[in-house]
Coordinates of C-alpha atoms in Angstrom, one line a residue:
M25 CA -59.2 -42.7 51.6
R26 CA -59.6 -46.4 50.9
T27 CA -56.4 -48.3 51.5
G28 CA -57.3 -51.7 50.4
T29 CA -56.2 -55.1 51.8
V30 CA -52.5 -55.8 51.9
T31 CA -51.9 -59.3 50.6
T32 CA -48.2 -58.8 49.6
D33 CA -44.9 -57.7 51.2
R34 CA -44.2 -55.5 48.2
T35 CA -43.6 -51.9 49.2
I36 CA -44.2 -48.7 47.3
A37 CA -40.4 -48.6 46.8
D38 CA -40.7 -52.0 45.0
L39 CA -43.6 -50.6 43.0
L40 CA -41.5 -47.6 41.9
V41 CA -38.6 -49.9 40.8
E42 CA -41.0 -52.2 39.0
R43 CA -42.3 -49.2 37.0
L44 CA -38.7 -48.2 36.1
R45 CA -38.2 -51.8 34.8
A46 CA -41.4 -51.5 32.8
W47 CA -39.9 -48.5 31.1
R48 CA -36.7 -50.6 30.4
V49 CA -34.5 -48.3 32.5
P50 CA -31.3 -50.3 32.6
R51 CA -29.7 -48.7 35.7
V52 CA -30.1 -46.0 38.3
F53 CA -27.2 -43.8 39.5
G54 CA -27.1 -42.4 43.0
Q55 CA -25.5 -42.1 46.4
P56 CA -27.2 -44.1 49.1
G57 CA -28.8 -42.1 51.9
E58 CA -31.6 -42.3 54.5
G59 CA -34.2 -40.7 52.2
V60 CA -33.7 -43.2 49.4
A61 CA -32.5 -46.3 51.4
L62 CA -35.8 -48.1 50.7
I63 CA -35.4 -47.5 47.0
V64 CA -31.8 -48.8 47.1
E65 CA -33.0 -51.9 48.9
A66 CA -35.8 -52.4 46.4
L67 CA -33.2 -52.1 43.6
R68 CA -31.1 -54.8 45.3
R69 CA -34.2 -57.1 45.6
A70 CA -34.7 -56.5 41.8
G71 CA -31.5 -58.4 41.1
G72 CA -29.9 -55.9 38.8
D73 CA -33.0 -55.0 36.7
P74 CA -32.6 -52.1 37.0
G75 CA -29.1 -52.1 38.3
F76 CA -27.8 -49.6 40.8
V77 CA -24.5 -47.7 40.4
P78 CA -23.5 -46.0 43.6
S79 CA -21.4 -42.8 43.2
R80 CA -19.0 -41.4 45.7
Q81 CA -20.8 -38.1 45.7
P82 CA -24.3 -37.1 44.6
E83 CA -23.1 -34.5 42.0
A84 CA -21.4 -37.3 40.1
A85 CA -24.6 -39.3 40.1
G86 CA -26.4 -36.4 38.4
F87 CA -23.7 -36.2 35.7
M88 CA -23.7 -40.0 35.3
A89 CA -27.4 -39.8 34.5
A90 CA -26.9 -37.0 32.1
G91 CA -24.1 -38.9 30.5
H92 CA -26.2 -42.0 30.2
A93 CA -28.8 -39.9 28.3
K94 CA -26.2 -38.5 26.0
Y95 CA -24.4 -41.8 25.1
T96 CA -27.5 -44.0 24.8
G97 CA -30.3 -41.6 23.8
G98 CA -32.4 -43.1 26.7
V99 CA -33.6 -41.6 30.0
G100 CA -30.9 -41.1 32.6
V101 CA -32.2 -41.8 36.1
C102 CA -30.6 -40.7 39.3
L103 CA -31.7 -40.6 42.9
A104 CA -30.7 -38.6 46.0
T105 CA -32.0 -38.0 49.5
Q106 CA -33.4 -34.7 50.7
G107 CA -31.2 -31.7 51.7
P108 CA -27.6 -31.5 50.6
D109 CA -27.7 -34.5 48.4
A110 CA -30.6 -33.1 46.4
L111 CA -28.7 -29.8 46.0
H112 CA -25.8 -31.6 44.4
L113 CA -28.0 -33.1 41.6
L114 CA -28.7 -29.7 40.1
G115 CA -25.5 -29.7 38.0
G116 CA -26.6 -32.8 36.1
L117 CA -30.2 -31.7 35.8
Y118 CA -29.2 -28.3 34.3
D119 CA -26.7 -30.1 32.0
A120 CA -29.6 -32.2 30.7
K121 CA -31.8 -29.2 30.4
L122 CA -29.4 -27.0 28.5
D123 CA -28.2 -29.8 26.2
S124 CA -31.8 -31.2 25.7
R125 CA -31.5 -34.7 27.1
P126 CA -34.1 -36.7 29.0
M127 CA -33.4 -37.3 32.6
L128 CA -35.3 -38.3 35.8
A129 CA -34.3 -37.4 39.3
I130 CA -36.0 -39.3 42.1
I131 CA -35.7 -37.4 45.4
G132 CA -36.5 -38.9 48.9
Q133 CA -38.2 -36.4 51.1
Q134 CA -39.0 -36.0 54.8
T135 CA -42.3 -37.5 56.0
F136 CA -45.3 -35.3 55.5
S137 CA -45.8 -34.9 59.2
A138 CA -42.3 -33.5 59.7
L139 CA -42.4 -31.0 56.9
G140 CA -42.0 -27.4 58.1
S141 CA -39.5 -28.3 60.9
A142 CA -37.6 -31.3 59.5
Y143 CA -33.9 -32.0 59.6
Q144 CA -32.2 -31.2 56.3
E145 CA -35.4 -29.9 54.9
I146 CA -35.3 -27.9 51.7
E147 CA -38.2 -26.6 49.7
L148 CA -37.7 -29.1 46.8
P149 CA -40.4 -27.7 44.5
R150 CA -38.8 -24.3 44.6
L151 CA -35.3 -25.7 44.3
F152 CA -36.0 -27.8 41.3
G153 CA -38.7 -25.6 39.7
D154 CA -36.4 -24.1 37.0
A155 CA -34.2 -27.1 36.2
C156 CA -37.2 -29.5 36.0
A157 CA -39.8 -26.9 34.7
Q158 CA -41.6 -29.5 32.5
F159 CA -42.3 -32.0 35.3
L160 CA -42.0 -31.7 39.0
R161 CA -44.4 -33.6 41.3
T162 CA -44.6 -35.0 44.8
A163 CA -46.3 -38.3 45.4
A164 CA -48.8 -38.2 48.3
V165 CA -50.6 -41.5 48.1
P166 CA -49.5 -45.0 46.9
E167 CA -51.9 -44.9 43.9
Q168 CA -50.0 -42.0 42.4
V169 CA -46.6 -43.6 42.2
P170 CA -47.0 -45.7 39.0
Y171 CA -48.8 -42.8 37.3
L172 CA -46.2 -40.2 38.3
V173 CA -43.3 -42.4 37.2
D174 CA -45.0 -42.9 33.8
Q175 CA -45.7 -39.2 33.4
A176 CA -42.3 -38.1 34.5
I177 CA -40.5 -40.4 32.0
R178 CA -43.0 -39.6 29.2
T179 CA -42.5 -35.9 29.7
A180 CA -38.7 -36.2 29.9
V181 CA -38.6 -38.1 26.6
S182 CA -41.2 -35.9 24.8
T183 CA -39.6 -32.6 25.8
R184 CA -36.0 -33.8 25.9
S185 CA -35.6 -32.3 29.4
P186 CA -35.1 -33.4 33.0
A187 CA -38.0 -34.3 35.2
C188 CA -38.2 -34.7 39.0
L189 CA -40.3 -36.9 41.2
V190 CA -40.3 -36.4 45.0
V191 CA -41.4 -39.4 47.2
P192 CA -41.6 -39.0 51.0
H193 CA -40.0 -41.6 53.3
D194 CA -43.2 -42.7 54.9
L195 CA -44.8 -43.4 51.5
L196 CA -41.9 -45.5 50.3
G197 CA -42.2 -47.9 53.2
Q198 CA -46.0 -48.5 52.8
F199 CA -47.1 -51.9 51.5
V200 CA -48.8 -52.1 48.1
P201 CA -52.6 -52.5 48.7
D202 CA -54.4 -55.3 47.0
G203 CA -55.7 -54.0 43.7
M204 CA -54.3 -50.5 44.2
P205 CA -57.7 -48.8 44.6
H206 CA -58.1 -45.3 43.4
P207 CA -58.3 -42.4 45.9
D208 CA -61.7 -41.3 47.0
G209 CA -63.1 -38.3 45.2
G210 CA -63.7 -40.0 41.8
G211 CA -60.3 -39.4 40.2
V212 CA -58.9 -42.2 38.1
L213 CA -55.1 -42.4 37.8
A214 CA -54.8 -44.4 34.6
S215 CA -51.4 -44.7 32.8
A216 CA -49.1 -47.1 31.1
P217 CA -45.4 -47.2 30.2
G218 CA -44.3 -46.8 26.7
L219 CA -43.9 -43.9 24.2
P220 CA -43.6 -44.8 20.5
P221 CA -41.3 -42.4 18.6
A222 CA -43.1 -39.9 16.4
R223 CA -42.3 -39.0 12.9
V224 CA -41.8 -35.2 12.5
L225 CA -41.5 -33.7 9.1
P226 CA -42.0 -30.1 7.8
H227 CA -44.8 -29.1 5.4
E228 CA -44.3 -29.6 1.7
Q229 CA -44.4 -25.9 0.9
D230 CA -41.7 -25.2 3.6
L231 CA -39.5 -28.0 2.1
N232 CA -39.9 -26.5 -1.3
A233 CA -39.0 -23.0 -0.1
A234 CA -35.9 -24.3 1.7
A235 CA -34.8 -26.2 -1.4
Q236 CA -35.2 -23.1 -3.5
L237 CA -33.1 -21.0 -1.1
L238 CA -30.3 -23.6 -0.9
G239 CA -30.3 -24.1 -4.7
A240 CA -30.0 -20.4 -5.3
G241 CA -27.0 -20.1 -3.0
R242 CA -23.6 -19.4 -4.6
R243 CA -21.5 -20.0 -1.5
V244 CA -23.3 -22.4 0.8
A245 CA -22.2 -23.2 4.4
I246 CA -23.6 -26.0 6.5
L247 CA -23.4 -25.8 10.3
I248 CA -24.1 -29.1 12.1
G249 CA -25.0 -29.6 15.8
Q250 CA -25.8 -32.6 17.9
G251 CA -29.2 -32.8 16.3
G252 CA -27.4 -34.1 13.2
Y253 CA -26.5 -37.5 14.7
G254 CA -27.6 -40.3 12.4
A255 CA -27.8 -38.0 9.3
A256 CA -24.1 -38.1 8.2
D257 CA -24.8 -39.7 4.8
E258 CA -27.6 -37.2 4.0
I259 CA -25.4 -34.2 5.0
V260 CA -22.5 -35.4 2.8
E261 CA -24.8 -35.9 -0.2
L262 CA -26.3 -32.5 0.3
A263 CA -22.9 -30.8 0.7
D264 CA -21.7 -32.4 -2.5
R265 CA -24.8 -31.3 -4.4
L266 CA -24.2 -27.7 -3.4
D267 CA -20.4 -27.8 -3.2
A268 CA -20.9 -26.5 0.3
G269 CA -18.5 -26.3 3.2
V270 CA -19.3 -27.9 6.5
A271 CA -18.6 -26.7 10.1
T272 CA -19.8 -28.2 13.3
S273 CA -20.7 -26.9 16.8
L274 CA -18.6 -28.3 19.6
L275 CA -21.4 -30.8 20.4
G276 CA -21.8 -31.7 16.8
K277 CA -18.1 -32.6 16.3
P278 CA -18.6 -36.4 16.2
V279 CA -21.5 -36.2 13.6
L280 CA -19.4 -36.2 10.5
D281 CA -16.1 -37.7 9.3
E282 CA -13.6 -35.0 10.1
R283 CA -11.2 -36.2 7.4
L284 CA -13.5 -34.8 4.7
P285 CA -11.6 -32.2 2.7
Y286 CA -14.3 -29.6 3.0
H287 CA -14.9 -30.2 6.8
T288 CA -13.6 -27.0 8.4
G289 CA -13.9 -28.3 12.0
V290 CA -15.5 -26.8 15.0
L291 CA -17.0 -23.2 14.9
G292 CA -16.5 -20.6 17.7
Q293 CA -14.0 -19.6 20.2
V294 CA -12.7 -23.2 20.7
G295 CA -12.8 -23.8 16.9
T296 CA -10.7 -23.3 13.8
A297 CA -9.8 -20.4 11.5
A298 CA -11.2 -22.3 8.6
S299 CA -14.7 -22.5 10.2
A300 CA -14.6 -18.7 10.9
Q301 CA -13.6 -18.1 7.3
L302 CA -16.4 -20.4 6.0
M303 CA -19.0 -18.3 7.8
A304 CA -17.4 -15.0 6.8
G305 CA -17.6 -15.8 3.1
C306 CA -20.9 -17.7 2.7
D307 CA -24.1 -16.2 1.2
T308 CA -26.3 -19.1 2.3
L309 CA -26.4 -20.9 5.6
L310 CA -28.0 -24.2 6.5
M311 CA -28.2 -25.0 10.2
I312 CA -28.9 -28.6 11.2
G313 CA -29.8 -29.5 14.8
T314 CA -27.6 -26.8 16.3
N315 CA -28.1 -24.2 19.0
D316 CA -24.4 -23.2 19.0
P317 CA -24.0 -20.1 21.2
W318 CA -20.9 -18.6 19.5
T319 CA -23.0 -16.2 17.5
G320 CA -20.1 -13.9 17.0
Y321 CA -18.7 -16.4 14.6
Y322 CA -21.9 -16.7 12.5
P323 CA -22.3 -14.7 9.3
M324 CA -23.3 -11.1 9.9
P325 CA -27.1 -10.7 10.1
G326 CA -28.3 -10.0 6.6
Q327 CA -25.2 -11.4 5.0
A328 CA -26.7 -14.8 4.3
T329 CA -30.1 -16.3 3.6
A330 CA -30.7 -19.1 6.1
V331 CA -32.5 -22.4 6.5
Q332 CA -32.7 -24.1 9.9
I333 CA -33.7 -27.7 10.7
D334 CA -34.5 -28.6 14.3
I335 CA -36.8 -31.0 16.1
D336 CA -37.5 -28.3 18.7
G337 CA -39.4 -25.4 17.2
S338 CA -38.5 -23.1 20.1
R339 CA -34.8 -23.1 19.0
L340 CA -35.6 -21.9 15.5
A341 CA -34.2 -18.4 14.7
S342 CA -32.8 -18.1 18.2
R343 CA -29.2 -17.7 17.1
Y344 CA -29.5 -16.2 13.5
P345 CA -32.3 -14.7 11.4
I346 CA -33.9 -17.6 9.6
D347 CA -35.7 -17.3 6.2
V348 CA -37.1 -20.8 6.1
P349 CA -37.5 -22.6 9.5
L350 CA -38.1 -26.4 9.3
V351 CA -39.4 -28.3 12.3
G352 CA -38.5 -31.9 11.8
D353 CA -36.2 -34.8 12.4
A354 CA -32.8 -34.0 10.8
R355 CA -32.4 -37.2 8.8
E356 CA -35.9 -37.4 7.4
T357 CA -36.0 -33.7 6.7
L358 CA -32.7 -33.9 4.8
Q359 CA -33.9 -36.9 2.8
A360 CA -37.0 -34.9 1.8
L361 CA -34.8 -31.9 0.8
L362 CA -32.4 -34.0 -1.3
S363 CA -35.1 -34.9 -3.8
R364 CA -35.8 -31.2 -4.2
V365 CA -32.3 -29.6 -4.2
P366 CA -30.7 -29.4 -7.7
H367 CA -27.0 -30.0 -8.3
R368 CA -25.4 -26.6 -8.2
R369 CA -21.7 -26.9 -9.0
N370 CA -19.4 -24.1 -7.7
R371 CA -15.9 -25.5 -7.7
D372 CA -14.4 -22.1 -7.0
W373 CA -16.2 -21.9 -3.6
R374 CA -15.4 -25.5 -2.8
D375 CA -11.7 -25.0 -3.7
M376 CA -11.6 -21.9 -1.5
I377 CA -13.0 -24.0 1.4
E378 CA -10.6 -26.9 0.9
G379 CA -7.7 -24.5 0.7
A380 CA -8.7 -22.9 4.0
V381 CA -9.0 -26.4 5.6
D382 CA -5.6 -27.4 4.3
R383 CA -4.1 -24.3 5.8
A384 CA -5.9 -24.7 9.1
R385 CA -4.7 -28.4 9.4
T386 CA -1.2 -27.5 8.6
E387 CA -1.2 -24.7 11.2
C388 CA -2.7 -27.2 13.8
D389 CA 0.1 -29.7 13.1
A390 CA 2.7 -27.0 13.4
R391 CA 1.4 -25.8 16.7
A392 CA 1.3 -29.4 18.0
E393 CA 5.0 -29.8 17.1
E394 CA 6.1 -26.6 18.7
R395 CA 8.8 -27.1 21.3
T396 CA 7.7 -25.7 24.6
A397 CA 9.1 -25.3 28.1
R398 CA 7.1 -28.4 29.2
L399 CA 5.2 -30.9 27.2
N400 CA 2.9 -29.4 24.5
P401 CA -0.7 -30.4 25.4
R402 CA -1.7 -30.1 21.7
L403 CA 0.7 -32.9 20.9
V404 CA -0.8 -35.2 23.5
L405 CA -4.2 -34.9 21.8
R406 CA -2.9 -35.1 18.3
E407 CA -1.0 -38.3 19.1
L408 CA -4.3 -40.0 20.2
S409 CA -6.0 -39.4 16.8
P410 CA -4.4 -42.3 14.8
R411 CA -4.7 -44.6 17.8
L412 CA -8.3 -43.9 18.9
P413 CA -10.5 -47.0 18.2
A414 CA -13.4 -46.5 15.8
D415 CA -15.9 -47.7 18.4
A416 CA -14.6 -45.6 21.2
A417 CA -16.6 -43.4 23.5
V418 CA -14.9 -40.1 24.5
A419 CA -15.8 -37.9 27.5
V420 CA -14.3 -34.4 27.5
D421 CA -14.2 -32.1 30.5
V422 CA -14.2 -28.3 30.7
G423 CA -11.1 -26.1 30.5
S424 CA -8.2 -25.8 28.1
V425 CA -8.6 -29.5 27.2
T426 CA -11.8 -28.5 25.4
Y427 CA -9.7 -26.4 23.0
W428 CA -7.2 -29.1 22.3
Y429 CA -10.0 -31.7 21.8
A430 CA -11.9 -29.4 19.4
R431 CA -8.8 -28.6 17.2
H432 CA -6.3 -31.5 17.6
L433 CA -8.3 -34.7 18.2
R434 CA -9.7 -36.1 15.0
L435 CA -12.5 -38.5 15.7
P436 CA -12.9 -41.6 13.6
P437 CA -16.3 -42.2 12.1
G438 CA -18.5 -44.1 14.6
A439 CA -16.8 -42.7 17.7
Q440 CA -19.1 -41.1 20.2
A441 CA -17.9 -38.0 22.1
H442 CA -19.8 -35.9 24.6
L443 CA -19.2 -33.1 27.0
C444 CA -21.1 -30.7 29.3
G445 CA -21.5 -28.4 26.4
T446 CA -23.9 -25.6 27.4
L447 CA -23.6 -25.6 31.2
A448 CA -19.8 -26.2 31.0
S449 CA -19.5 -27.6 34.5
V450 CA -16.0 -28.7 35.5
G451 CA -15.8 -32.3 36.8
S452 CA -18.4 -33.9 34.5
A453 CA -16.2 -36.1 32.3
V454 CA -15.3 -38.9 34.6
P455 CA -19.0 -39.5 35.6
Y456 CA -19.9 -39.3 31.8
A457 CA -17.3 -41.9 31.1
I458 CA -18.5 -44.2 33.8
A459 CA -22.0 -44.0 32.4
A460 CA -20.8 -44.7 28.9
K461 CA -18.9 -47.8 30.1
F462 CA -21.8 -49.2 32.0
A463 CA -24.0 -48.6 28.9
R464 CA -21.6 -50.6 26.7
P465 CA -19.0 -52.5 28.8
A466 CA -17.3 -54.0 25.7
R467 CA -16.5 -50.5 24.3
P468 CA -13.3 -48.7 25.0
V469 CA -13.8 -45.4 26.8
F470 CA -11.4 -42.4 26.9
V471 CA -11.6 -39.5 29.3
L472 CA -9.9 -36.2 28.6
L473 CA -9.6 -33.6 31.4
G474 CA -7.2 -31.3 33.2
D475 CA -5.8 -31.6 36.7
G476 CA -8.4 -29.2 38.1
A477 CA -11.3 -31.2 36.7
M478 CA -9.7 -34.4 38.0
Q479 CA -9.6 -32.9 41.5
S480 CA -13.2 -31.8 41.1
G481 CA -14.6 -35.2 41.8
G482 CA -12.6 -37.3 39.4
L483 CA -10.2 -38.6 42.1
A484 CA -13.2 -39.9 44.1
E485 CA -15.0 -41.4 41.2
L486 CA -11.9 -43.3 40.2
I487 CA -12.8 -45.5 43.2
T488 CA -16.0 -46.3 41.3
V489 CA -14.0 -47.4 38.3
A490 CA -11.7 -49.5 40.5
Q491 CA -14.7 -51.2 42.1
H492 CA -16.5 -52.2 38.8
W493 CA -13.8 -52.6 36.1
P494 CA -13.4 -56.4 36.8
E495 CA -17.0 -56.8 35.6
W496 CA -16.3 -55.2 32.2
P497 CA -15.5 -57.6 29.3
D498 CA -13.2 -54.9 27.8
P499 CA -11.0 -53.3 30.5
R500 CA -10.0 -50.3 28.3
F501 CA -10.9 -47.2 30.3
V502 CA -8.2 -44.6 29.6
L503 CA -8.0 -41.3 31.5
L504 CA -5.8 -38.5 30.2
V505 CA -5.0 -35.9 32.9
L506 CA -3.3 -32.8 31.5
N507 CA -1.5 -31.6 34.5
N508 CA -0.6 -27.9 34.1
S509 CA -0.9 -27.3 37.8
D510 CA -3.5 -24.6 37.4
R511 CA -5.2 -25.4 40.7
A512 CA -3.2 -23.7 43.5
G513 CA 0.5 -24.0 42.7
R514 CA 3.1 -25.8 40.7
G515 CA 2.9 -29.6 40.5
G516 CA 5.6 -31.9 41.6
E517 CA 8.2 -33.0 39.1
P518 CA 7.6 -36.5 37.6
E519 CA 9.7 -39.5 38.5
R520 CA 11.2 -41.8 35.9
G521 CA 9.5 -45.2 35.7
P522 CA 10.2 -48.4 33.8
E523 CA 7.2 -48.7 31.5
T524 CA 8.0 -47.6 27.9
G525 CA 10.7 -45.2 29.1
A526 CA 7.9 -42.9 30.3
V527 CA 7.9 -41.0 33.6
R528 CA 5.8 -41.7 36.6
A529 CA 3.8 -39.0 38.2
P530 CA 4.9 -37.8 41.7
W531 CA 4.7 -40.2 44.6
P532 CA 4.2 -43.6 42.9
D533 CA 4.5 -45.1 46.4
L534 CA 2.0 -43.2 48.3
D535 CA 2.5 -45.2 51.4
R536 CA 6.1 -44.1 51.8
P537 CA 6.5 -40.5 50.6
A538 CA 9.1 -39.5 53.2
A539 CA 11.4 -42.4 52.2
R540 CA 11.5 -41.0 48.7
G541 CA 12.5 -37.6 49.8
M542 CA 9.1 -36.1 49.3
P543 CA 6.9 -34.1 51.6
A544 CA 4.2 -35.9 53.7
P545 CA 0.7 -35.9 52.1
E546 CA -0.7 -33.4 54.6
T547 CA 1.8 -30.7 53.6
V548 CA 1.3 -31.0 49.9
R549 CA -0.3 -28.2 47.9
A550 CA -3.4 -28.8 45.8
G551 CA -1.3 -28.7 42.6
D552 CA 0.9 -31.5 43.7
I553 CA -1.7 -34.2 43.6
P554 CA -0.1 -37.5 42.2
H555 CA -2.9 -38.5 39.8
A556 CA -1.1 -41.5 38.3
G557 CA 0.1 -42.6 41.7
W558 CA -3.5 -42.4 43.0
A559 CA -4.6 -44.7 40.1
R560 CA -1.9 -47.3 41.0
L561 CA -2.9 -47.1 44.7
L562 CA -6.4 -48.2 43.6
G563 CA -5.0 -51.2 41.7
L564 CA -5.3 -49.4 38.3
H565 CA -2.5 -48.6 35.9
G566 CA -0.7 -45.2 36.0
I567 CA 1.7 -43.6 33.5
G568 CA 3.4 -40.3 33.6
V569 CA 4.8 -38.4 30.6
D570 CA 6.7 -35.2 30.3
R571 CA 8.5 -35.5 26.9
P572 CA 7.2 -35.6 23.4
D573 CA 8.8 -39.0 22.6
Q574 CA 6.9 -40.6 25.5
V575 CA 3.4 -39.6 24.3
G576 CA 2.8 -42.1 21.6
P577 CA 4.1 -45.1 23.5
A578 CA 2.1 -44.1 26.6
W579 CA -1.1 -44.1 24.5
E580 CA -0.3 -47.5 23.1
E581 CA 0.6 -48.9 26.6
A582 CA -2.7 -47.6 28.0
I583 CA -4.8 -49.0 25.2
A584 CA -3.1 -52.4 25.5
A585 CA -3.3 -52.5 29.4
D586 CA -5.3 -55.2 31.1
R587 CA -7.0 -52.7 33.4
P588 CA -8.1 -49.0 33.4
T589 CA -5.2 -46.6 33.0
L590 CA -4.5 -43.0 33.9
I591 CA -2.0 -41.1 31.9
E592 CA -0.7 -38.0 33.6
A593 CA 0.9 -35.6 31.1
V594 CA 2.8 -32.8 32.8
V595 CA 2.2 -30.0 30.3
D596 CA 3.2 -26.4 29.8
P597 CA 0.6 -24.1 31.4
S598 CA 1.7 -21.1 29.2
I599 CA 0.3 -22.5 25.9
P600 CA -2.1 -19.8 24.6
L601 CA -5.6 -20.9 23.7
D602 CA -5.6 -18.7 20.6
A603 CA -9.3 -18.2 19.7
P604 CA -9.8 -17.8 16.0
E605 CA -10.0 -14.2 14.7
Q606 CA -13.5 -12.8 14.6
P607 CA -14.8 -13.9 11.2
F608 CA -15.9 -10.4 10.1
A609 CA -12.5 -8.8 10.6
D610 CA -11.0 -9.7 7.2
L611 CA -12.6 -11.7 4.3
R612 CA -9.5 -11.3 2.1
G613 CA -7.7 -14.3 3.6
L614 CA -10.4 -16.7 2.4
T615 CA -8.8 -17.2 -1.1
A616 CA -5.5 -16.7 -2.7
G617 CA -6.9 -14.1 -5.0
G618 CA -8.9 -12.4 -2.2
V619 CA -12.6 -11.6 -2.1
E620 CA -13.4 -8.5 -4.1
E621 CA -13.9 -5.2 -2.3
G622 CA -17.5 -4.7 -1.2
A623 CA -18.2 -8.4 -1.1
G624 CA -20.0 -8.1 2.2
T625 CA -22.4 -5.5 0.9
A626 CA -23.1 -7.6 -2.2
V627 CA -23.8 -10.7 -0.2
R628 CA -26.2 -8.8 2.1
G629 CA -28.0 -7.3 -0.9
R630 CA -28.4 -10.7 -2.5
A631 CA -29.7 -12.2 0.8
Q632 CA -32.3 -9.4 1.0
T633 CA -33.4 -10.0 -2.6
L634 CA -33.8 -13.8 -2.0
R635 CA -35.8 -13.2 1.1
E636 CA -38.2 -10.8 -0.7
R637 CA -38.7 -13.3 -3.6
A638 CA -39.3 -16.1 -1.1
A639 CA -41.9 -14.0 0.7
N640 CA -43.7 -13.4 -2.6
G641 CA -43.6 -17.1 -3.6
A642 CA -41.2 -16.5 -6.5
D643 CA -39.0 -19.3 -7.9
L644 CA -35.5 -18.6 -6.6
V645 CA -33.6 -21.1 -8.8

């Protein structure tokens, strides 16, 4: 192979970083290690373009990259060395895969000559083959590196999935040959950064068929997923044309203003009774950018005619039988539909929906106000709603906090909120929030998680927050830890503190626990971790609450603080999650007068008739 003449001190690691810069990658997340030390050094020489954000553990780096992709829409990039560090990236990669987000993992590998008997060697192609099924390559010669970076990012963006590039140590340290000659054998590795967005719209006849089905519906329900981002105005206009009710998936919760009187809330096990009732009573369903897995809460198969809009054709009809599938961008597809869908007034249906919404909201408020043995976690989330800034970014972890977020936190229009939705991996929220803050440092960020999730990496990554927050123009980075001591034992009782009459979490002075009549750290059970005390030890602000009257002032204190703040709420672990009743159990509760007997059979019969007429090209309106 021709190697060319070396006339520069640029290494292949520098070349890789330059290619990331050409793709306008703003930062790379990772934990430094031997296998990627040369890349980290090249990032340092690049002077912050791209920047490098070191994590305390490689798993967090993977979730930071996934979080970056979710909050920005761009490609999240992370790196790790071979062996154990590479293993820990899998959580973030699967998160990106299952939630359809572009991501690139760059993995350092042992030198080629050592493969087969190397220290920390893992068969990386086999390990990452499923998570990064769309693109997984190993660079072998310098000439491949720019090409493979281009193809990896292009594939990740085009397929909305993670990609993986493996680069051996010995290749990273080589100097860039003059002119970068192509390998012998005649192959030309030609590529260039950049991928202009495509415009994807359904065919005219499919749009017409969808408009006819929707216009013929008497009781229309709209289910919105994360694919509906950016189409809120079109969704509202269409819902008003059809007097439809609107529900969202968990990932689609931030898409639409939740104050709308016909917005029934989140659908599924974590959702509301109003959303379950909406699906139980509809005869027509429009799904927009959703792959919501709670199919037990969808209409019964055959109950409703259905239209689905999704940019990914492989998702169509994967959750519910679809009469008219539409492959296209949600916003433009809805704009095209609006000119075709007639105004079909049905105030009876809309009034039913709004009544169900009113009842559900009243029930949520009542449950938040319930007096419990310890602090009611529903109240803690409810009290954040009127105080949450409109430009906030919210990161939510896995566990009971997901239920309280879905039902009791009302997001203002414009707020972003993300969680590890489909993979549901505990410990993802703090890395998500760090990525969101780096993406827009002037934006307030809120993290919602339980004590178990905080102990699953959050305590370590709080060090990352403590390291970087002085660089942020807006210091608001608020963590809520709902401490119900569900990780190995009952937590310690909180201690009274001066701020706002609130309580401090256990051990505010971690350096002198014995002097405060508390056990030494090495004897403390896992459930006794002093989360707010740990924040104060790191130079951050820490607040503890255990009474309802302390919750609102604690939120206000945290939002006004001059540094990141951790609120530890000692909450009652016995609060039931109370999944909504299965929607097919009883349709009579949908209206005051009840749905007539045999309504389900009538709806299914009408759906079949509409399908047959659509198949024969008949006018459905």
